Tab-separated table of C-alpha atoms in Angstrom:
chain	number	residue	atom	x	y	z
A	479	MET	CA	0.064	0.009	0.137
A	480	PRO	CA	1.322	3.243	-0.990
A	481	GLU	CA	2.962	5.202	2.293
A	482	HIS	CA	0.989	8.496	1.671
A	483	TRP	CA	-1.922	6.439	2.130
A	484	LYS	CA	-1.352	5.640	5.386
A	485	ARG	CA	-1.625	9.222	6.621
A	486	SER	CA	-4.639	10.086	8.556
A	487	VAL	CA	-6.356	13.292	10.109
A	488	ILE	CA	-8.349	12.767	12.973
A	489	THR	CA	-11.362	14.921	13.268
A	490	PRO	CA	-12.732	14.777	17.030
A	491	VAL	CA	-16.362	14.305	16.640
A	492	PRO	CA	-18.200	14.869	20.018
A	493	LYS	CA	-20.048	12.121	21.457
A	494	LEU	CA	-22.237	14.218	23.615
A	495	PRO	CA	-24.044	17.349	23.043
A	496	LYS	CA	-21.699	19.307	25.417
A	497	PRO	CA	-18.509	17.127	25.909
A	498	VAL	CA	-16.107	17.740	28.958
A	499	CYS	CA	-12.960	15.853	28.324
A	500	LEU	CA	-11.239	13.882	25.302
A	501	ALA	CA	-13.028	10.691	26.319
A	502	ASP	CA	-16.155	12.400	24.972
A	503	PHE	CA	-15.139	12.542	21.641
A	504	ARG	CA	-14.978	9.966	18.999
A	505	PRO	CA	-11.789	9.973	16.554
A	506	ILE	CA	-12.942	10.277	12.809
A	507	SER	CA	-10.238	9.802	10.374
A	508	VAL	CA	-10.099	11.557	7.169
A	509	THR	CA	-8.096	9.237	4.741
A	510	PRO	CA	-7.442	9.608	1.232
A	511	ILE	CA	-10.081	9.185	-1.146
A	512	LEU	CA	-8.405	6.817	-3.460
A	513	SER	CA	-7.413	4.806	-0.442
A	514	ARG	CA	-10.933	4.543	0.729
A	515	LEU	CA	-11.995	3.671	-2.808
A	516	ALA	CA	-9.186	0.766	-2.768
A	517	GLU	CA	-10.252	-0.479	0.344
A	518	LYS	CA	-14.244	-0.825	-0.562
A	519	LEU	CA	-13.125	-2.847	-3.377
A	520	ILE	CA	-11.114	-5.243	-1.265
A	521	VAL	CA	-14.264	-5.458	1.107
A	522	GLN	CA	-16.649	-6.182	-1.661
A	523	LYS	CA	-14.529	-8.384	-3.784
A	524	TRP	CA	-12.513	-10.354	-1.366
A	525	LEU	CA	-12.860	-9.666	2.023
A	526	PHE	CA	-16.737	-9.908	3.106
A	527	PRO	CA	-17.116	-12.792	0.593
A	528	ALA	CA	-14.750	-14.816	2.447
A	529	VAL	CA	-16.401	-14.159	5.977
A	530	ASP	CA	-18.531	-17.157	6.843
A	531	HIS	CA	-22.075	-15.360	7.086
A	532	GLN	CA	-22.756	-18.155	10.025
A	533	THR	CA	-20.063	-16.476	12.569
A	534	ILE	CA	-21.548	-12.879	11.879
A	535	ASN	CA	-25.275	-13.670	11.958
A	536	ASP	CA	-25.538	-12.003	15.404
A	537	GLN	CA	-24.143	-8.948	14.058
A	538	PHE	CA	-26.338	-5.980	12.611
A	539	ALA	CA	-23.564	-3.845	11.594
A	540	PHE	CA	-21.712	-3.148	8.631
A	541	ARG	CA	-23.572	-5.483	6.593
A	542	PRO	CA	-25.530	-4.776	3.598
A	543	THR	CA	-28.828	-5.612	4.650
A	544	GLY	CA	-27.778	-4.688	8.307
A	545	SER	CA	-29.196	-1.627	10.415
A	546	THR	CA	-29.871	-0.414	13.886
A	547	THR	CA	-33.816	-0.792	13.117
A	548	SER	CA	-32.697	-5.042	12.111
A	549	SER	CA	-30.616	-5.087	15.325
A	550	LEU	CA	-33.604	-4.033	17.676
A	551	VAL	CA	-36.186	-6.125	15.887
A	552	PHE	CA	-34.136	-9.070	16.497
A	553	PHE	CA	-33.894	-7.647	20.110
A	554	MET	CA	-37.536	-7.140	20.837
A	555	HIS	CA	-38.410	-10.562	18.953
A	556	HIS	CA	-36.522	-12.837	21.130
A	557	VAL	CA	-37.305	-10.845	24.387
A	558	THR	CA	-40.752	-11.364	23.625
A	559	ARG	CA	-40.219	-14.815	22.805
A	560	LEU	CA	-38.313	-15.865	25.713
A	561	LEU	CA	-41.064	-14.419	28.065
A	562	GLU	CA	-43.811	-16.838	26.698
A	563	THR	CA	-42.116	-19.450	28.750
A	564	ASN	CA	-40.177	-17.447	31.345
A	565	SER	CA	-41.297	-14.970	33.954
A	566	TYR	CA	-38.240	-12.811	33.274
A	567	VAL	CA	-35.193	-12.027	30.359
A	568	ARG	CA	-32.065	-10.772	31.860
A	569	CYS	CA	-30.257	-8.455	29.303
A	570	LEU	CA	-26.829	-7.087	29.768
A	571	LEU	CA	-25.220	-4.395	27.871
A	572	ILE	CA	-22.085	-4.862	27.579
A	573	ASP	CA	-19.720	-1.736	27.137
A	574	PHE	CA	-15.986	-2.381	25.423
A	575	SER	CA	-13.715	0.621	26.267
A	576	LYS	CA	-12.324	2.061	23.185
A	577	ALA	CA	-12.957	-1.265	21.183
A	578	PHE	CA	-11.870	0.188	17.728
A	579	ASP	CA	-9.075	1.672	19.266
A	580	VAL	CA	-7.356	-1.143	21.102
A	581	VAL	CA	-7.625	-3.781	18.335
A	582	ASP	CA	-4.321	-5.670	18.387
A	583	HIS	CA	-3.119	-6.145	15.011
A	584	GLY	CA	-1.587	-9.831	15.756
A	585	ILE	CA	-4.623	-11.097	16.625
A	586	LEU	CA	-6.518	-9.754	13.922
A	587	ALA	CA	-4.021	-11.093	11.327
A	588	ALA	CA	-4.418	-14.320	13.087
A	589	LYS	CA	-8.303	-14.209	12.653
A	590	LEU	CA	-7.795	-12.983	8.924
A	591	THR	CA	-5.603	-15.833	7.927
A	592	ARG	CA	-8.324	-18.326	8.593
A	593	LEU	CA	-10.327	-16.804	5.852
A	594	ASN	CA	-10.019	-17.985	2.394
A	595	MET	CA	-8.546	-15.098	0.660
A	596	PRO	CA	-5.716	-14.560	-1.860
A	597	PRO	CA	-1.937	-14.206	-0.160
A	598	ALA	CA	-1.758	-10.993	-2.126
A	599	ILE	CA	-5.179	-9.435	-0.606
A	600	LEU	CA	-3.539	-10.787	2.937
A	601	SER	CA	-0.636	-8.881	2.113
A	602	TRP	CA	-1.952	-5.857	1.592
A	603	ILE	CA	-4.300	-5.801	4.570
A	604	PHE	CA	-1.449	-7.008	6.601
A	605	SER	CA	0.275	-3.235	5.064
A	606	PHE	CA	-2.735	-1.159	5.519
A	607	LEU	CA	-2.322	-1.822	9.099
A	608	THR	CA	1.260	-1.309	9.802
A	609	GLY	CA	3.106	1.485	9.345
A	610	ARG	CA	0.351	4.075	9.654
A	611	THR	CA	0.560	7.565	11.072
A	612	GLN	CA	-2.360	10.146	12.332
A	613	GLN	CA	-2.450	13.989	13.197
A	614	VAL	CA	-5.359	15.422	15.118
A	615	LYS	CA	-6.990	18.674	13.345
A	616	HIS	CA	-8.569	21.219	15.408
A	617	GLY	CA	-9.833	24.475	13.817
A	618	PHE	CA	-6.888	25.390	11.218
A	619	GLN	CA	-4.200	23.603	13.937
A	620	LEU	CA	-2.628	20.142	12.899
A	621	SER	CA	-0.624	18.345	15.608
A	622	SER	CA	2.690	16.694	14.716
A	623	PRO	CA	2.203	13.000	13.007
A	624	LYS	CA	1.968	10.116	15.622
A	625	SER	CA	2.824	6.547	14.745
A	626	ILE	CA	-0.140	3.869	15.795
A	627	ASN	CA	0.523	0.381	16.229
A	628	ARG	CA	-3.143	-0.907	17.337
A	629	GLY	CA	-6.690	-0.110	16.763
A	630	ILE	CA	-8.325	-0.252	13.261
A	631	VAL	CA	-9.105	3.336	11.332
A	632	GLN	CA	-12.513	4.800	11.983
A	633	GLY	CA	-13.791	6.235	8.957
A	634	SER	CA	-11.678	4.104	6.532
A	635	GLY	CA	-13.787	1.965	3.808
A	636	ILE	CA	-11.979	-1.407	5.674
A	637	GLY	CA	-11.767	-0.860	9.146
A	638	PRO	CA	-15.810	-1.875	10.197
A	639	THR	CA	-15.437	-5.037	8.232
A	640	LEU	CA	-12.336	-5.865	10.151
A	641	TYR	CA	-13.848	-5.171	13.482
A	642	ILE	CA	-16.816	-7.372	12.791
A	643	ILE	CA	-14.149	-10.273	11.790
A	644	MET	CA	-12.461	-9.295	15.086
A	645	GLU	CA	-15.422	-9.931	17.328
A	646	SER	CA	-17.084	-12.953	15.114
A	647	ASP	CA	-15.661	-15.743	17.628
A	648	LEU	CA	-17.450	-14.050	20.621
A	649	LYS	CA	-20.289	-16.497	21.204
A	650	ALA	CA	-22.623	-17.201	24.191
A	651	LEU	CA	-21.903	-20.481	25.712
A	652	SER	CA	-25.702	-21.765	25.666
A	653	SER	CA	-27.998	-22.070	22.668
A	654	ILE	CA	-30.595	-21.229	24.818
A	655	ASN	CA	-28.979	-17.839	25.721
A	656	LEU	CA	-28.177	-15.161	22.698
A	657	LEU	CA	-25.565	-12.640	22.158
A	658	PHE	CA	-26.219	-9.869	19.640
A	659	LYS	CA	-23.984	-7.203	18.422
A	660	TYR	CA	-24.082	-3.836	16.113
A	661	ALA	CA	-20.545	-2.724	15.961
A	662	ASP	CA	-18.874	-2.661	19.386
A	663	ASP	CA	-22.342	-2.560	21.203
A	664	THR	CA	-22.675	-6.190	22.562
A	665	ASN	CA	-25.909	-7.466	24.076
A	666	LEU	CA	-26.445	-10.522	26.268
A	667	LEU	CA	-29.940	-12.319	26.572
A	668	VAL	CA	-30.563	-14.944	29.388
A	669	PRO	CA	-34.231	-16.151	29.967
A	670	GLU	CA	-35.054	-17.408	33.590
A	671	ILE	CA	-34.595	-20.917	32.806
A	672	THR	CA	-31.272	-21.514	30.867
A	673	ASP	CA	-28.559	-24.199	31.222
A	674	VAL	CA	-25.942	-21.484	31.528
A	675	ASP	CA	-26.203	-18.810	34.417
A	676	ILE	CA	-25.425	-15.169	33.213
A	677	ASN	CA	-22.668	-14.889	35.436
A	678	ASP	CA	-20.794	-17.688	33.488
A	679	GLU	CA	-21.834	-16.273	30.082
A	680	PHE	CA	-20.373	-12.834	31.810
A	681	ASN	CA	-17.541	-14.491	32.683
A	682	ASN	CA	-16.773	-15.928	29.231
A	683	VAL	CA	-17.205	-12.696	27.513
A	684	LEU	CA	-14.400	-11.316	30.149
A	685	GLN	CA	-12.310	-14.210	29.206
A	686	TRP	CA	-12.688	-13.252	25.562
A	687	ALA	CA	-11.653	-9.618	26.042
A	688	ALA	CA	-8.812	-10.806	28.060
A	689	ASP	CA	-7.467	-13.338	25.460
A	690	ASN	CA	-8.007	-10.520	22.502
A	691	ARG	CA	-6.507	-7.614	24.520
A	692	MET	CA	-9.636	-5.523	25.259
A	693	THR	CA	-11.192	-4.256	28.429
A	694	VAL	CA	-14.986	-4.235	29.496
A	695	ASN	CA	-15.764	-1.062	31.095
A	696	LEU	CA	-17.887	-2.413	34.011
A	697	SER	CA	-19.062	1.141	34.984
A	698	LYS	CA	-20.540	1.250	31.534
A	699	THR	CA	-22.031	-2.104	31.592
A	700	LYS	CA	-25.736	-2.328	32.406
A	701	GLU	CA	-28.199	-5.115	33.354
A	702	ILE	CA	-31.913	-4.714	32.840
A	703	VAL	CA	-34.403	-7.606	33.625
A	704	PHE	CA	-37.493	-7.687	31.457
A	705	HIS	CA	-40.738	-9.050	32.652
A	706	ARG	CA	-44.347	-9.074	31.239
A	707	PRO	CA	-46.325	-6.265	32.817
A	708	SER	CA	-48.497	-8.194	34.944
A	709	ALA	CA	-45.931	-10.621	35.735
A	710	ARG	CA	-44.852	-11.722	39.051
A	711	TYR	CA	-41.306	-12.944	39.738
A	712	SER	CA	-38.799	-12.199	42.306
A	713	LEU	CA	-35.533	-10.148	41.085
A	714	PRO	CA	-32.501	-12.502	40.187
A	715	SER	CA	-29.342	-11.955	42.202
A	716	LEU	CA	-26.867	-9.028	41.004
A	717	ILE	CA	-23.996	-9.627	38.920
A	718	THR	CA	-21.194	-8.249	41.178
A	719	GLY	CA	-19.829	-4.815	40.031
A	720	ILE	CA	-22.731	-4.675	37.498
A	721	GLU	CA	-25.622	-2.104	38.107
A	722	GLN	CA	-29.282	-3.168	37.693
A	723	VAL	CA	-31.210	-0.668	36.034
A	724	VAL	CA	-35.242	-0.261	35.444
A	725	SER	CA	-34.749	1.399	31.887
A	726	ALA	CA	-31.532	1.728	29.395
A	727	LYS	CA	-31.125	3.318	25.959
A	728	LEU	CA	-30.181	0.865	23.258
A	729	LEU	CA	-29.303	1.838	19.981
A	730	GLY	CA	-31.249	5.234	20.570
A	731	VAL	CA	-34.372	3.478	21.853
A	732	THR	CA	-35.299	3.695	25.477
A	733	PHE	CA	-36.649	0.469	26.771
A	734	SER	CA	-38.284	-0.131	30.180
A	735	HIS	CA	-38.222	-3.155	32.185
A	736	ASN	CA	-41.692	-3.803	31.744
A	737	LEU	CA	-41.381	-2.912	28.046
A	738	LYS	CA	-43.877	0.100	27.805
A	739	PHE	CA	-42.491	2.962	25.961
A	740	ASP	CA	-43.849	5.967	28.023
A	741	GLU	CA	-40.229	7.203	28.305
A	742	HIS	CA	-39.246	6.424	24.702
A	743	VAL	CA	-42.064	8.654	23.744
A	744	LYS	CA	-41.816	11.403	25.862
A	745	ASN	CA	-38.294	11.758	24.451
A	746	ILE	CA	-39.267	11.751	20.970
A	747	LEU	CA	-41.771	14.402	21.624
A	748	THR	CA	-39.455	16.215	23.327
A	749	ILE	CA	-37.108	16.364	20.737
A	750	CYS	CA	-39.773	17.104	18.173
A	751	ASN	CA	-41.216	20.247	19.969
A	752	GLN	CA	-37.536	21.481	20.186
A	753	ARG	CA	-37.404	21.095	16.616
A	754	SER	CA	-40.651	22.661	15.960
A	755	TYR	CA	-38.928	26.187	17.173
A	756	LEU	CA	-36.379	25.985	14.117
A	757	LEU	CA	-39.643	25.190	11.741
A	758	LYS	CA	-41.484	28.261	13.574
A	759	CYS	CA	-38.266	30.467	12.546
A	760	LEU	CA	-38.341	29.364	9.321
A	761	LYS	CA	-42.022	29.773	8.505
A	762	GLY	CA	-41.657	33.341	9.782
A	763	GLN	CA	-38.856	34.142	7.403
A	764	GLY	CA	-41.118	33.105	4.683
A	765	LEU	CA	-40.088	29.433	3.567
A	766	PRO	CA	-42.546	28.146	1.202
A	767	SER	CA	-44.810	25.448	2.282
A	768	LYS	CA	-43.637	22.649	0.243
A	769	GLU	CA	-39.875	23.173	1.546
A	770	LEU	CA	-41.370	23.498	4.848
A	771	HIS	CA	-42.748	20.324	4.503
A	772	THR	CA	-39.619	18.991	3.355
A	773	VAL	CA	-37.987	20.361	6.471
A	774	PHE	CA	-40.349	18.928	8.929
A	775	CYS	CA	-39.914	15.086	7.121
A	776	ALA	CA	-36.301	15.441	7.926
A	777	LEU	CA	-36.311	16.749	11.324
A	778	ILE	CA	-39.657	15.644	12.914
A	779	VAL	CA	-40.911	12.322	10.908
A	780	SER	CA	-37.605	11.032	10.531
A	781	ARG	CA	-37.153	11.136	14.468
A	782	ILE	CA	-40.559	9.426	14.930
A	783	LEU	CA	-39.952	6.803	12.299
A	784	TYR	CA	-36.650	5.988	13.431
A	785	ALA	CA	-36.347	2.011	14.536
A	786	LEU	CA	-40.448	2.009	14.373
A	787	PRO	CA	-41.004	-1.398	13.581
A	788	ALA	CA	-39.019	-2.361	16.488
A	789	TRP	CA	-41.311	-0.422	19.335
A	790	GLY	CA	-44.171	0.690	17.532
A	791	GLY	CA	-46.537	-2.425	18.021
A	792	PHE	CA	-46.025	-2.048	21.648
A	793	LEU	CA	-47.739	1.512	22.061
A	794	THR	CA	-50.871	1.993	23.893
A	795	ALA	CA	-53.780	3.676	22.719
A	796	ASP	CA	-52.630	6.581	25.201
A	797	LEU	CA	-49.248	6.702	23.782
A	798	ILE	CA	-50.103	6.517	20.288
A	799	GLY	CA	-52.942	9.483	20.674
A	800	LYS	CA	-50.092	11.643	22.250
A	801	ILE	CA	-47.970	11.397	18.800
A	802	ASP	CA	-50.836	11.605	16.521
A	803	ALA	CA	-51.900	14.854	18.306
A	804	TYR	CA	-48.404	16.179	17.886
A	805	LEU	CA	-48.875	15.407	14.050
A	806	CYS	CA	-52.120	16.994	13.879
A	807	LYS	CA	-50.813	20.182	15.611
A	808	ALA	CA	-48.123	20.179	13.073
A	809	VAL	CA	-50.884	20.105	10.321
A	810	ARG	CA	-52.525	23.207	11.912
A	811	TRP	CA	-49.346	24.959	12.187
A	812	GLY	CA	-48.756	24.601	8.614
A	813	TYR	CA	-45.334	22.211	8.557
A	814	ASN	CA	-46.996	18.916	7.514
A	815	GLY	CA	-48.832	19.018	4.464
A	816	ASN	CA	-49.399	15.465	4.028
A	817	LEU	CA	-50.972	13.920	7.283
A	818	LYS	CA	-50.376	10.404	8.133
A	819	LEU	CA	-50.809	9.266	11.463
A	820	LEU	CA	-48.803	6.973	13.721
A	821	SER	CA	-50.848	3.818	12.540
A	822	GLU	CA	-50.429	4.770	8.949
A	823	LEU	CA	-46.703	5.247	9.597
A	824	LEU	CA	-46.240	1.830	11.349
A	825	HIS	CA	-47.963	0.220	8.479
A	826	ASP	CA	-45.664	1.353	5.919
A	827	THR	CA	-42.225	0.930	7.757
A	828	ASP	CA	-43.735	-2.599	8.565
A	829	MET	CA	-44.380	-3.273	4.842
A	830	LYS	CA	-41.050	-2.016	3.644
A	831	LEU	CA	-38.971	-3.890	6.348
A	832	PHE	CA	-40.988	-7.215	5.969
A	833	ARG	CA	-40.591	-7.513	2.246
A	834	SER	CA	-37.100	-7.075	2.385
A	835	MET	CA	-36.767	-9.419	5.025
A	836	LEU	CA	-38.309	-12.242	3.062
A	837	HIS	CA	-35.183	-12.449	1.176
A	838	SER	CA	-32.812	-14.918	2.109
A	839	THR	CA	-29.748	-12.747	2.472
A	840	HIS	CA	-31.298	-10.599	4.781
A	841	CYS	CA	-29.929	-10.162	8.135
A	842	ILE	CA	-33.375	-10.811	10.065
A	843	HIS	CA	-34.550	-13.369	7.351
A	844	GLN	CA	-33.937	-16.112	10.168
A	845	LEU	CA	-36.579	-14.613	12.326
A	846	LEU	CA	-39.276	-15.794	10.064
A	847	PRO	CA	-41.362	-18.830	11.244
A	848	PRO	CA	-41.141	-22.065	8.935
A	849	LEU	CA	-43.175	-22.557	6.006
A	850	LYS	CA	-46.509	-24.484	5.919
A	851	PHE	CA	-46.188	-28.040	5.179
A	852	ILE	CA	-49.629	-28.709	3.600
A	853	PRO	CA	-49.522	-32.282	1.463
A	854	MET	CA	-53.024	-31.688	-0.165
A	855	LYS	CA	-54.288	-27.921	-0.818
A	856	LEU	CA	-58.236	-28.220	1.045
A	857	ARG	CA	-58.706	-24.649	0.854
A	858	THR	CA	-57.151	-21.231	-0.160
A	859	SER	CA	-54.936	-19.794	2.665
A	860	HIS	CA	-52.883	-16.429	2.230
A	861	CYS	CA	-50.410	-17.324	4.714
A	862	ALA	CA	-47.609	-19.265	3.916
A	863	PHE	CA	-46.031	-19.541	7.327
A	864	ALA	CA	-46.631	-21.996	10.268
A	865	LEU	CA	-47.599	-19.581	13.196
A	866	PRO	CA	-46.463	-20.015	16.548
A	867	TYR	CA	-49.065	-20.202	19.631
A	868	CYS	CA	-48.772	-17.252	21.408
A	869	HIS	CA	-49.786	-16.911	25.132
A	870	TYR	CA	-49.173	-13.194	25.688
A	871	ASN	CA	-49.970	-10.208	23.512
A	872	LEU	CA	-46.535	-9.518	23.556
A	873	TYR	CA	-44.832	-11.838	21.608
A	874	LYS	CA	-47.649	-11.516	19.026
A	875	HIS	CA	-47.309	-7.737	18.661
A	876	SER	CA	-43.547	-8.227	17.960
A	877	PHE	CA	-42.566	-7.196	14.273
A	878	VAL	CA	-42.677	-10.449	12.349
A	879	LEU	CA	-45.751	-12.106	13.913
A	880	ARG	CA	-47.671	-8.595	14.052
A	881	CYS	CA	-46.591	-8.580	9.958
A	882	ILE	CA	-48.015	-11.989	9.450
A	883	PHE	CA	-51.170	-12.071	11.735
A	884	ASP	CA	-51.740	-8.320	10.002
A	885	GLY	CA	-51.226	-9.800	6.631
A	886	ALA	CA	-48.542	-7.210	5.637
A	887	TYR	CA	-46.958	-9.157	3.051
């Protein structure tokens, strides 16, 4: 790889609205355009095809069909499925400290050599990882270049794929328990009835981190115990050093222990009301209605639609009414020229995602129930899937079953 392609300029991007220390910034590398084009070619033609997709079926980032919505749909599907036969499901939200920045190149190289790739491609990737330098840019100031000997380049074309290969061998010990990931966000689901305790599963994660020279941040790792709203159960014992919480934010959605979304809807409406002030200013300055509606969709509707298939089916009539009331106000204010209430928005997003997941290459295709086996067609049936029996409405309201029961396909 050309030496001048190995020079990166770091642009610090704040993780928080008001950063107070260096740890509150994300180091995004600005690398040469030709380098990124070459990296993406390597990924598309050799690196990604060489990965056994069975090893990354629990990873929903940096994949052609992957998204935060798919990850959250997978999450809610299995939480509600496990609650069919368990009083509670324990969820461990595991945080790796600086996961992208501490990747050990020697360990990563060992995992890459197990893939079926041409030697020349492997050599190119090893060359990409070695001999790199980076500078930090702040305003018009540039720091002196420093050598880096670990980590993958955030902002590069090949870095994300290298990371999912690095974490691809982190698996749950039990087939009953579930480990799923979105980039470095790693989450563990353990039901009440299981053959491997959550403490053993967490120790396995800690051991994997130690073997791969990574660190689990115990202060940011949280546990939330999900249960049905009316279920009676006793809280399980705490994991040593891990805080147990009643609500937690996962990939931008706030989940409560009783699977109610009052807090999440409140957060959405707070953000929408704040952004309405900008729309009011734009309208006051004479922005035409058509353009105002475009801005409304970009700032407001997009926020409501974010990951809607994962949580929209669990809303109560009261919460739906609050969102609908805001959308109706937006029409009266002249921001929303094409009124669609939440039920219609949910139906449209459900249809789009469900039709996509029918393709066998989609990352959540695995959630579909098996096809029916009918030796003799006695009557016309519009449903091709063998629907599971649902004891509780929670599972029935999860994305996949909701779409099938409602005939969304």
